[in-house]
Tab-separated table of C-alpha atoms and ligand atoms in Angstrom:
chain	number	residue	atom	x	y	z
A	1	UNK	CA	-127.171	117.346	106.466
A	2	UNK	CA	-126.158	113.798	105.381
A	3	UNK	CA	-123.210	112.186	107.163
A	4	UNK	CA	-120.145	111.737	104.937
A	5	UNK	CA	-119.347	108.104	104.119
A	6	UNK	CA	-115.597	107.407	104.017
A	7	UNK	CA	-114.589	104.892	101.353
A	8	UNK	CA	-111.290	103.168	100.521
A	9	UNK	CA	-110.737	101.836	97.002
A	10	UNK	CA	-107.966	99.255	96.619
A	11	UNK	CA	-106.353	99.388	93.173
A	12	UNK	CA	-106.477	101.928	90.340
A	13	UNK	CA	-107.017	99.564	87.423
A	14	UNK	CA	-110.081	99.861	85.215
A	15	UNK	CA	-112.341	98.771	88.114
A	16	UNK	CA	-110.845	101.115	90.704
A	17	UNK	CA	-110.962	104.217	88.496
A	18	UNK	CA	-114.597	103.476	87.664
A	19	UNK	CA	-115.418	103.294	91.390
A	20	UNK	CA	-113.460	106.511	91.978
A	21	UNK	CA	-115.275	108.334	89.190
A	22	UNK	CA	-118.706	107.717	90.676
A	23	UNK	CA	-117.580	108.298	94.263
A	24	UNK	CA	-116.042	111.615	93.174
A	25	UNK	CA	-119.287	112.568	91.427
A	26	UNK	CA	-121.060	112.238	94.780
A	27	UNK	CA	-118.464	114.099	96.862
A	28	UNK	CA	-121.340	115.616	98.823
A	29	UNK	CA	-121.833	112.234	100.506
A	30	UNK	CA	-118.646	110.264	99.821
A	31	UNK	CA	-115.066	111.033	100.795
A	32	UNK	CA	-112.788	108.489	99.141
A	33	UNK	CA	-109.152	107.508	98.620
A	34	UNK	CA	-107.782	105.111	95.992
A	35	UNK	CA	-104.682	103.195	97.083
A	36	UNK	CA	-102.516	102.061	94.179
A	37	UNK	CA	-99.396	99.970	94.553
A	38	UNK	CA	-97.775	101.141	91.305
A	39	UNK	CA	-97.027	104.602	89.945
A	40	UNK	CA	-99.813	104.780	87.386
A	41	UNK	CA	-103.425	103.948	86.776
A	42	UNK	CA	-104.478	101.135	84.410
A	43	UNK	CA	-103.351	97.901	86.135
A	44	UNK	CA	-103.363	95.168	83.485
A	45	UNK	CA	-103.017	97.757	80.722
A	46	UNK	CA	-99.697	99.126	81.978
A	47	UNK	CA	-97.340	97.195	79.716
A	48	UNK	CA	-93.841	96.388	80.927
A	49	UNK	CA	-91.056	94.296	79.393
A	50	UNK	CA	-90.177	93.222	82.925
A	51	UNK	CA	-91.164	89.869	84.380
A	52	UNK	CA	-90.578	88.475	87.875
A	53	UNK	CA	-90.292	91.101	90.633
A	54	UNK	CA	-90.480	94.893	90.599
A	55	UNK	CA	-88.073	97.262	92.356
A	56	UNK	CA	-89.986	96.850	95.655
A	57	UNK	CA	-89.896	93.061	95.517
A	58	UNK	CA	-93.549	92.664	94.472
A	59	UNK	CA	-94.458	90.257	91.671
A	60	UNK	CA	-94.971	92.177	88.408
A	61	UNK	CA	-98.715	92.820	88.267
A	62	UNK	CA	-99.446	93.112	84.566
A	63	UNK	CA	-99.656	90.040	82.321
A	64	UNK	CA	-99.856	92.205	79.218
A	65	UNK	CA	-97.792	91.208	76.193
A	66	UNK	CA	-96.176	93.488	73.658
A	67	UNK	CA	-98.303	92.956	70.553
A	68	UNK	CA	-101.659	92.331	72.227
A	69	UNK	CA	-104.595	93.593	70.254
A	70	UNK	CA	-107.878	93.359	72.212
A	71	UNK	CA	-110.031	90.254	71.898
A	72	UNK	CA	-113.214	92.356	71.958
A	73	UNK	CA	-114.035	95.269	69.661
A	74	UNK	CA	-113.761	98.731	71.211
A	75	UNK	CA	-117.576	98.951	71.017
A	76	UNK	CA	-117.555	96.475	73.954
A	77	UNK	CA	-114.208	97.311	75.514
A	78	UNK	CA	-115.177	100.660	77.008
A	79	UNK	CA	-117.428	101.709	79.874
A	80	UNK	CA	-121.001	101.915	78.571
A	81	UNK	CA	-121.213	105.731	78.637
A	82	UNK	CA	-117.692	106.597	77.446
A	83	UNK	CA	-116.703	105.723	73.873
A	84	UNK	CA	-113.231	105.012	72.531
A	85	UNK	CA	-111.744	107.404	69.989
A	86	UNK	CA	-113.985	106.991	66.894
A	87	UNK	CA	-110.932	107.130	64.579
A	88	UNK	CA	-109.573	103.849	65.957
A	89	UNK	CA	-110.434	100.496	64.369
A	90	UNK	CA	-112.652	98.165	66.401
A	91	UNK	CA	-109.781	95.984	67.630
A	92	UNK	CA	-107.245	98.176	69.374
A	93	UNK	CA	-103.780	97.797	70.889
A	94	UNK	CA	-103.098	97.733	74.634
A	95	UNK	CA	-101.550	101.214	74.229
A	96	UNK	CA	-104.919	102.476	72.955
A	97	UNK	CA	-106.689	100.962	75.971
A	98	UNK	CA	-104.197	102.586	78.355
A	99	UNK	CA	-104.760	105.973	76.599
A	100	UNK	CA	-108.507	105.454	76.921
A	101	UNK	CA	-108.206	104.754	80.670
A	102	UNK	CA	-105.906	107.778	81.148
A	103	UNK	CA	-108.462	110.014	79.384
A	104	UNK	CA	-111.267	108.576	81.510
A	105	UNK	CA	-109.347	109.159	84.759
A	106	UNK	CA	-108.562	112.720	83.689
A	107	UNK	CA	-112.084	113.508	82.510
A	108	UNK	CA	-113.723	112.305	85.716
A	109	UNK	CA	-111.240	113.814	88.203
A	110	UNK	CA	-109.980	110.462	89.443
A	111	UNK	CA	-106.273	111.310	89.707
A	112	UNK	CA	-106.693	113.731	92.627
A	113	UNK	CA	-108.004	110.833	94.716
A	114	UNK	CA	-105.231	108.304	94.006
A	115	UNK	CA	-102.329	107.701	96.378
A	116	UNK	CA	-99.738	106.054	94.136
A	117	UNK	CA	-96.900	103.782	95.346
A	118	UNK	CA	-99.086	102.794	98.271
A	119	UNK	CA	-99.820	99.170	99.029
A	120	UNK	CA	-102.740	97.987	101.118
A	121	UNK	CA	-101.379	95.335	103.465
A	122	UNK	CA	-104.332	94.611	105.739
A	123	UNK	CA	-108.089	95.082	105.919
A	124	UNK	CA	-109.872	94.205	109.169
A	125	UNK	CA	-113.530	94.762	110.090
A	126	UNK	CA	-114.225	96.949	113.085
A	127	UNK	CA	-117.546	96.752	114.906
A	128	UNK	CA	-120.646	94.662	114.364
A	129	UNK	CA	-121.026	92.577	111.215
A	130	UNK	CA	-124.169	94.174	109.783
A	131	UNK	CA	-122.631	97.611	109.737
A	132	UNK	CA	-118.896	97.017	110.008
A	133	UNK	CA	-116.348	99.735	109.472
A	134	UNK	CA	-112.925	98.835	108.070
A	135	UNK	CA	-109.458	99.391	109.393
A	136	UNK	CA	-107.177	99.610	106.372
A	137	UNK	CA	-103.392	99.421	106.800
A	138	UNK	CA	-101.293	100.910	104.005
A	139	UNK	CA	-97.572	101.217	103.402
A	140	UNK	CA	-96.122	104.067	101.353
A	141	UNK	CA	-93.414	102.464	99.271
A	142	UNK	CA	-91.237	105.555	98.795
A	143	UNK	CA	-90.953	106.324	102.520
A	144	UNK	CA	-91.767	102.911	104.032
A	145	UNK	CA	-94.197	104.692	106.355
A	146	UNK	CA	-97.162	102.593	107.516
A	147	UNK	CA	-100.570	104.110	108.333
A	148	UNK	CA	-103.928	102.803	109.513
A	149	UNK	CA	-107.217	104.486	108.563
A	150	UNK	CA	-110.817	103.616	109.310
A	151	UNK	CA	-113.415	103.642	106.516
A	152	UNK	CA	-117.154	103.049	106.339
A	153	UNK	CA	-116.868	101.005	103.156
A	154	UNK	CA	-114.218	99.293	101.032
A	155	UNK	CA	-114.125	98.671	97.274
A	156	UNK	CA	-111.706	95.870	96.411
A	157	UNK	CA	-110.438	96.347	92.863
A	158	UNK	CA	-107.099	94.506	92.928
A	159	UNK	CA	-107.717	92.501	89.711
A	160	UNK	CA	-107.486	88.773	89.125
A	161	UNK	CA	-105.116	88.349	86.172
A	162	UNK	CA	-101.798	88.467	88.003
A	163	UNK	CA	-101.248	85.301	89.996
A	164	UNK	CA	-100.762	82.353	87.594
A	165	UNK	CA	-102.843	79.213	88.012
A	166	UNK	CA	-100.233	76.455	87.453
A	167	UNK	CA	-101.453	72.926	86.674
A	168	UNK	CA	-99.751	70.122	88.515
A	169	UNK	CA	-98.555	67.915	85.636
A	170	UNK	CA	-97.122	64.458	86.317
A	171	UNK	CA	-93.488	64.295	85.196
A	172	UNK	CA	-92.996	68.091	85.187
A	173	UNK	CA	-89.782	67.629	87.175
A	174	UNK	CA	-88.359	65.409	84.384
A	175	UNK	CA	-89.109	67.863	81.562
A	176	UNK	CA	-85.897	69.030	79.899
A	177	UNK	CA	-87.472	72.016	78.119
A	178	UNK	CA	-88.771	75.258	79.593
A	179	UNK	CA	-92.069	75.602	81.477
A	180	UNK	CA	-93.584	79.087	81.475
A	181	UNK	CA	-96.921	80.723	82.269
A	182	UNK	CA	-98.518	83.280	79.962
A	183	UNK	CA	-98.183	85.817	82.822
A	184	UNK	CA	-94.483	86.025	81.864
A	185	UNK	CA	-94.977	85.907	78.084
A	186	UNK	CA	-94.025	89.183	76.401
A	187	UNK	CA	-93.231	88.562	72.732
A	188	UNK	CA	-92.734	85.665	70.314
A	189	UNK	CA	-89.171	86.141	68.978
A	190	UNK	CA	-87.634	84.165	71.872
A	191	UNK	CA	-89.370	81.040	70.494
A	192	UNK	CA	-87.883	81.252	66.992
A	193	UNK	CA	-87.421	77.795	65.472
A	194	UNK	CA	-88.707	76.008	68.583
A	195	UNK	CA	-91.543	73.582	69.240
A	196	UNK	CA	-93.956	75.173	71.677
A	197	UNK	CA	-96.945	73.553	73.385
A	198	UNK	CA	-99.544	76.109	74.526
A	199	UNK	CA	-101.787	74.495	77.132
A	200	UNK	CA	-105.265	76.060	77.152
A	201	UNK	CA	-107.360	77.595	74.386
A	202	UNK	CA	-108.937	80.530	76.177
A	203	UNK	CA	-108.289	84.076	74.936
A	204	UNK	CA	-104.588	83.964	75.960
A	205	UNK	CA	-103.868	80.449	74.677
A	206	UNK	CA	-105.320	81.055	71.221
A	207	UNK	CA	-103.861	84.542	70.828
A	208	UNK	CA	-100.383	83.616	72.061
A	209	UNK	CA	-100.472	80.332	70.077
A	210	UNK	CA	-101.094	82.258	66.843
A	211	UNK	CA	-98.431	84.849	67.691
A	212	UNK	CA	-95.809	82.199	68.525
A	213	UNK	CA	-96.659	80.281	65.331
A	214	UNK	CA	-95.307	83.232	63.282
A	215	UNK	CA	-91.740	82.363	64.396
A	216	UNK	CA	-91.787	78.859	65.967
A	217	UNK	CA	-91.150	75.751	63.891
A	218	UNK	CA	-94.202	74.054	65.374
A	219	UNK	CA	-96.971	74.981	67.834
A	220	UNK	CA	-99.355	72.594	69.563
A	221	UNK	CA	-102.534	74.159	70.935
A	222	UNK	CA	-103.416	71.636	73.621
A	223	UNK	CA	-106.977	71.822	74.945
A	224	UNK	CA	-110.126	69.855	75.714
A	225	UNK	CA	-112.611	72.356	74.204
A	226	UNK	CA	-114.407	71.799	70.913
A	227	UNK	CA	-111.594	71.971	68.346
A	228	UNK	CA	-111.425	74.983	66.008
A	229	UNK	CA	-112.455	74.012	62.482
A	230	UNK	CA	-111.622	77.365	60.885
A	231	UNK	CA	-108.316	77.963	59.025
A	232	UNK	CA	-105.243	77.911	61.302
A	233	UNK	CA	-101.520	78.387	60.546
A	234	UNK	CA	-99.937	75.364	58.783
A	235	UNK	CA	-97.468	74.905	61.655
A	236	UNK	CA	-100.154	74.847	64.380
A	237	UNK	CA	-101.941	71.655	65.331
A	238	UNK	CA	-104.584	71.033	67.984
A	239	UNK	CA	-104.269	68.147	70.424
A	240	UNK	CA	-106.152	67.285	73.643
A	241	UNK	CA	-104.926	68.335	77.111
A	242	UNK	CA	-101.554	67.185	78.472
A	243	UNK	CA	-101.442	63.897	80.357
A	244	UNK	CA	-97.813	64.035	81.421
A	245	UNK	CA	-94.300	65.201	80.619
A	246	UNK	CA	-91.442	62.733	80.024
A	247	UNK	CA	-87.944	64.080	79.474
A	248	UNK	CA	-88.133	66.143	76.255
A	249	UNK	CA	-91.599	64.826	75.369
A	250	UNK	CA	-95.155	65.931	76.017
A	251	UNK	CA	-97.715	63.130	76.232
A	252	UNK	CA	-101.268	64.203	75.409
A	253	UNK	CA	-104.547	62.651	76.581
A	254	UNK	CA	-105.293	59.850	74.123
A	255	UNK	CA	-101.603	58.968	73.649
A	256	UNK	CA	-100.197	61.448	71.067
A	257	UNK	CA	-96.579	62.414	71.854
A	258	UNK	CA	-94.568	65.437	70.704
A	259	UNK	CA	-91.018	66.490	71.492
A	260	UNK	CA	-91.122	70.072	72.775
A	261	UNK	CA	-88.755	72.894	73.721
A	262	UNK	CA	-91.331	74.840	75.689
A	263	UNK	CA	-94.604	74.209	77.514
A	264	UNK	CA	-96.453	77.478	77.911
A	265	UNK	CA	-99.295	77.329	80.431
A	266	UNK	CA	-102.175	79.526	79.289
A	267	UNK	CA	-104.216	78.197	82.182
A	268	UNK	CA	-105.563	81.364	83.730
A	269	UNK	CA	-105.154	83.066	87.078
A	270	UNK	CA	-106.112	82.731	90.750
A	271	UNK	CA	-108.225	85.093	92.845
A	272	UNK	CA	-106.050	86.310	95.716
A	273	UNK	CA	-106.667	88.815	98.501
A	274	UNK	CA	-103.513	88.666	100.633
A	275	UNK	CA	-104.582	91.785	102.568
A	276	UNK	CA	-107.955	90.469	103.783
A	277	UNK	CA	-107.952	89.193	107.364
A	278	UNK	CA	-110.003	86.053	108.006
A	279	UNK	CA	-112.480	88.198	109.985
A	280	UNK	CA	-113.520	89.796	106.660
A	281	UNK	CA	-115.517	86.618	106.035
A	282	UNK	CA	-114.490	86.130	102.379
A	283	UNK	CA	-112.849	82.896	101.291
A	284	UNK	CA	-111.516	81.708	97.957
A	285	UNK	CA	-112.502	78.126	97.146
A	286	UNK	CA	-110.352	76.120	94.724
A	287	UNK	CA	-108.576	79.401	93.820
A	288	UNK	CA	-111.489	80.300	91.546
A	289	UNK	CA	-114.634	80.944	93.636
A	290	UNK	CA	-114.943	83.879	96.011
A	291	UNK	CA	-117.663	83.346	98.576
A	292	UNK	CA	-120.098	84.309	100.118
A	293	UNK	CA	-120.970	86.963	97.528
A	294	UNK	CA	-124.296	88.549	96.588
A	295	UNK	CA	-124.638	89.273	92.855
A	296	UNK	CA	-120.910	88.473	92.505
A	297	UNK	CA	-119.943	91.778	94.101
A	298	UNK	CA	-121.134	92.228	97.705
A	299	UNK	CA	-119.588	90.474	100.697
A	300	UNK	CA	-122.652	88.872	102.288
A	301	UNK	CA	-120.991	88.684	105.732
A	302	UNK	CA	-120.183	92.410	105.703
A	303	UNK	CA	-122.222	94.221	103.037
A	304	UNK	CA	-120.105	97.386	103.200
A	305	UNK	CA	-117.329	95.516	101.342
A	306	UNK	CA	-117.608	95.389	97.548
A	307	UNK	CA	-115.462	93.252	95.245
A	308	UNK	CA	-115.600	94.788	91.787
A	309	UNK	CA	-114.836	92.680	88.729
A	310	UNK	CA	-115.124	89.066	89.911
A	311	UNK	CA	-117.036	87.835	86.833
A	312	UNK	CA	-115.074	85.959	84.175
A	313	UNK	CA	-115.679	85.404	80.444
A	314	UNK	CA	-117.117	88.889	80.332
A	315	UNK	CA	-116.854	92.364	78.892
A	316	UNK	CA	-115.061	93.679	81.979
A	317	UNK	CA	-115.465	97.468	81.876
A	318	UNK	CA	-119.201	97.237	81.236
A	319	UNK	CA	-119.528	94.937	84.244
A	320	UNK	CA	-117.443	97.275	86.452
A	321	UNK	CA	-119.723	100.208	85.601
A	322	UNK	CA	-122.887	98.359	86.562
A	323	UNK	CA	-121.417	96.775	89.689
A	324	UNK	CA	-120.110	100.123	90.951
A	325	UNK	CA	-123.465	101.856	90.433
A	326	UNK	CA	-125.254	99.000	92.161
A	327	UNK	CA	-122.791	99.127	95.092
A	328	UNK	CA	-123.255	102.886	95.425
A	329	UNK	CA	-127.033	102.489	95.438
A	330	UNK	CA	-126.575	100.033	98.317
A	331	UNK	CA	-124.315	102.470	100.166
A	332	UNK	CA	-126.645	105.388	99.557
A	333	UNK	CA	-129.520	103.295	100.883
A	334	UNK	CA	-131.642	103.474	97.709
A	335	UNK	CA	-131.358	99.687	97.412
A	336	UNK	CA	-132.351	97.598	100.367
A	337	UNK	CA	-130.506	94.297	100.389
A	338	UNK	CA	-132.363	91.050	101.153
A	339	UNK	CA	-131.611	89.426	104.513
A	340	UNK	CA	-128.316	87.595	104.954
A	341	UNK	CA	-130.084	84.222	104.780
A	342	UNK	CA	-131.872	85.201	101.585
A	343	UNK	CA	-128.606	86.332	99.975
A	344	UNK	CA	-126.854	83.103	100.998
A	345	UNK	CA	-129.755	81.075	99.614
A	346	UNK	CA	-129.624	82.969	96.305
A	347	UNK	CA	-125.867	82.385	96.000
A	348	UNK	CA	-126.332	78.663	96.701
A	349	UNK	CA	-129.215	78.344	94.217
A	350	UNK	CA	-127.188	80.109	91.516
A	351	UNK	CA	-124.237	77.763	92.014
A	352	UNK	CA	-126.553	74.750	91.813
A	353	UNK	CA	-127.931	76.047	88.490
A	354	UNK	CA	-124.368	76.264	87.182
A	355	UNK	CA	-123.585	72.697	88.298
A	356	UNK	CA	-126.847	71.524	86.665
A	357	UNK	CA	-125.644	72.687	83.226
A	358	UNK	CA	-122.327	70.920	83.741
A	359	UNK	CA	-120.203	73.890	84.842
A	360	UNK	CA	-117.428	73.298	87.357
A	361	UNK	CA	-116.814	75.315	90.512
A	362	UNK	CA	-114.150	77.238	88.573
A	363	UNK	CA	-117.029	78.718	86.532
A	364	UNK	CA	-118.688	80.113	89.658
A	365	UNK	CA	-118.274	83.700	88.429
A	366	UNK	CA	-118.649	83.029	84.715
A	367	UNK	CA	-121.027	85.534	83.099
A	368	UNK	CA	-121.018	84.486	79.453
A	369	UNK	CA	-123.133	85.869	76.605
A	370	UNK	CA	-126.172	83.846	77.777
A	371	UNK	CA	-126.021	85.267	81.311
A	372	UNK	CA	-124.779	88.805	80.622
A	373	UNK	CA	-128.091	90.440	79.711
A	374	UNK	CA	-129.910	89.002	82.713
A	375	UNK	CA	-127.065	89.842	85.111
A	376	UNK	CA	-126.748	93.437	83.947
A	377	UNK	CA	-130.511	93.944	83.798
A	378	UNK	CA	-130.678	92.708	87.376
A	379	UNK	CA	-127.963	95.114	88.560
A	380	UNK	CA	-129.433	97.956	86.488
A	381	UNK	CA	-132.885	97.402	88.002
A	382	UNK	CA	-131.548	97.243	91.545
A	383	UNK	CA	-129.256	100.237	91.027
A	384	UNK	CA	-131.856	102.175	89.000
A	385	UNK	CA	-129.415	102.473	86.080
A	386	UNK	CA	-130.166	102.470	82.340
A	387	UNK	CA	-129.916	98.873	81.015
A	388	UNK	CA	-127.290	98.014	78.407
A	389	UNK	CA	-128.560	98.751	74.859
A	390	UNK	CA	-129.503	95.555	73.028
A	391	UNK	CA	-126.974	96.314	70.274
A	392	UNK	CA	-124.090	95.766	72.746
A	393	UNK	CA	-125.335	92.304	73.718
A	394	UNK	CA	-125.842	91.514	70.039
A	395	UNK	CA	-122.247	92.540	69.215
A	396	UNK	CA	-121.013	90.510	72.186
A	397	UNK	CA	-122.718	87.344	70.991
A	398	UNK	CA	-121.671	87.875	67.381
A	399	UNK	CA	-118.058	88.774	68.168
A	400	UNK	CA	-117.648	85.593	70.243
A	401	UNK	CA	-118.890	83.512	67.318
A	402	UNK	CA	-116.479	85.340	65.028
A	403	UNK	CA	-113.571	84.254	67.227
A	404	UNK	CA	-114.576	80.648	66.796
A	405	UNK	CA	-115.271	80.811	63.061
A	406	UNK	CA	-112.535	83.295	62.002
A	407	UNK	CA	-109.774	82.858	64.574
A	408	UNK	CA	-107.057	84.195	62.278
A	409	UNK	CA	-108.991	87.134	60.818
A	410	UNK	CA	-111.702	88.305	63.255
A	411	UNK	CA	-109.639	91.350	64.256
A	412	UNK	CA	-109.621	92.611	60.664
A	413	UNK	CA	-113.296	93.608	60.882
A	414	UNK	CA	-114.928	96.751	62.250
A	415	UNK	CA	-118.316	97.016	63.944
A	416	UNK	CA	-120.535	99.944	63.011
A	417	UNK	CA	-123.518	100.773	65.210
A	418	UNK	CA	-126.669	101.514	63.213
A	419	UNK	CA	-129.001	102.164	66.162
A	420	UNK	CA	-129.716	100.847	69.686
A	421	UNK	CA	-130.491	97.370	68.344
A	422	UNK	CA	-128.541	96.882	65.127
A	423	UNK	CA	-124.953	96.920	63.899
A	424	UNK	CA	-123.105	96.032	60.742
A	425	UNK	CA	-119.767	94.357	60.222
A	426	UNK	CA	-117.356	95.844	57.698
A	427	UNK	CA	-113.877	94.806	56.623
A	428	UNK	CA	-111.292	97.169	58.170
A	429	UNK	CA	-109.348	99.229	55.607
B	1	FAD	P1	-106.240	95.289	87.179
B	1	FAD	O1	-106.165	95.913	85.856
B	1	FAD	O2	-105.414	94.093	87.434
B	1	FAD	O3	-105.913	96.421	88.263
B	1	FAD	C1	-105.719	96.136	89.626
B	1	FAD	C2	-104.870	97.245	90.263
B	1	FAD	O4	-104.807	97.016	91.668
B	1	FAD	C3	-103.435	97.292	89.750
B	1	FAD	O5	-103.119	98.593	89.338
B	1	FAD	C4	-102.601	96.859	90.967
B	1	FAD	O6	-101.341	97.491	91.020
B	1	FAD	C5	-103.493	97.297	92.129
B	1	FAD	N1	-103.282	96.539	93.366
B	1	FAD	C6	-103.290	95.191	93.519
B	1	FAD	N2	-103.090	94.868	94.822
B	1	FAD	C7	-102.963	96.043	95.502
B	1	FAD	C8	-102.739	96.357	96.874
B	1	FAD	N3	-102.621	95.403	97.811
B	1	FAD	N4	-102.646	97.658	97.215
B	1	FAD	C9	-102.772	98.645	96.292
B	1	FAD	N5	-102.990	98.394	94.972
B	1	FAD	C10	-103.084	97.103	94.583
B	1	FAD	N6	-110.231	92.587	78.866
B	1	FAD	C11	-110.917	93.021	77.786
B	1	FAD	O7	-112.006	93.561	77.924
B	1	FAD	N7	-110.406	92.902	76.515
B	1	FAD	C12	-109.204	92.369	76.282
B	1	FAD	O8	-108.762	92.277	75.142
B	1	FAD	C13	-108.450	91.903	77.402
B	1	FAD	N8	-107.227	91.385	77.220
B	1	FAD	C14	-106.516	90.987	78.305
B	1	FAD	C15	-105.257	90.459	78.085
B	1	FAD	C16	-104.487	90.027	79.143
B	1	FAD	C17	-103.115	89.487	78.892
B	1	FAD	C18	-105.009	90.109	80.466
B	1	FAD	C19	-104.193	89.649	81.625
B	1	FAD	C20	-106.278	90.615	80.691
B	1	FAD	C21	-107.040	91.064	79.610
B	1	FAD	N9	-108.314	91.592	79.781
B	1	FAD	C22	-109.019	92.031	78.706
B	1	FAD	C23	-108.926	91.664	81.129
B	1	FAD	C24	-108.456	92.904	81.901
B	1	FAD	O9	-107.703	92.434	82.957
B	1	FAD	C25	-109.633	93.715	82.341
B	1	FAD	O10	-110.118	94.352	81.155
B	1	FAD	C26	-109.389	94.833	83.339
B	1	FAD	O11	-108.358	95.663	82.909
B	1	FAD	C27	-109.168	94.377	84.775
B	1	FAD	O12	-109.205	95.534	85.582
B	1	FAD	P2	-109.125	95.475	87.162
B	1	FAD	O13	-109.171	96.891	87.616
B	1	FAD	O14	-110.125	94.533	87.691
B	1	FAD	O15	-107.712	94.828	87.519
């Protein structure tokens, strides 16, 4: 008889419920618990009007805003073997995503494994590094009771879209308007008639910039990327990044100046693991690179710790699925990891490749359309999982281009799958 492997999963967002699903499916060899700070599954997709702190004094986790419609079509939004409701259009609301995750958790018996209102406060390795066990300290928020449990493996699924990355702008202390981060943005009406500078043109910056432009008198989308050349609202202009703030004025790189009521930082989020003791061997460099990691998901110092969902610029749920199956293959022993030195060398070589194409350290976990196929094929091969059908990669590439060429209208199209390789784009009714 095989020994039972005890596993703790931290967080019941989309990554944690995926891990729980596959651990539950192998209950003959895995006994697992999911610890979730809040009262429901879904993490990011649990919308709340609240900002600031929750009733237990924790920072509000979700950065979701009221009218968010996904930036990827549902054909890419879901886990690779579980489709969204076919009656929905391709671009869906955050409510639809939450429903999808609820259905998934129900279908795969996840809920029985989740301890809600339970925060993980500390994770410490016990025993030798090659085969460490983990002492996990949790606090039950309703009773304030603290417990410690020992596990053979830990899946860290606490998300990385909650702690704002705030740029340090010269003159910020002199600015007479409001400075906010998109983490606390909920809906546009509060900006009616104002001049708003959105700093950053990633998915949040562009989406929020367009939303705010429906009510604001003027919006500046401030960024150093290639400017959008597609149609944009008449009251939205693009300017380079911010150089400094002076009283009621924003000074942009190159010298342009605009008076502004609000500067809204759409500058992304930090990776944080407040519960990991230093003995866990994982550090976060420049708030954006978690190291040392093998294949962006295994702690090289202690390979029974898995961090699910580190990659950025990705189709997240697809990545979670492949990372979880790879991690389980490692735990089950069907994949033999390279030596520690080999894994460290691979991580170093990969980072060097990224630097060579001009990427910064903050892109250490970027898996864009060019890297996605290779990354997933690699995980699929190691984990003996079916690779992603070519049609999904093709939609990914195409849908990213659509954002750039049709920023105001790309969500009005639907994707229809013809076969494993081909799709067609149709105007939504
Ligand atoms: P999360 O969803 O953040 O879940 C983490 C969970 O861990 C939470 O439930 C939290 O309460 C829990 N937790 C944290 N710390 C502890 C602790 N110490 N103890 C116990 N529990 C803990 N992706 C897309 O594919 N398409 C989109 O259109 C899209 N839009 C987005 C829009 C916004 C505004 C944001 C912020 C993100 C968006 N994303 C989108 C990315 C989205 O975050 C991922 O799709 C995915 O939901 C992340 O899942 P996760 O499980 O990694 O993290």
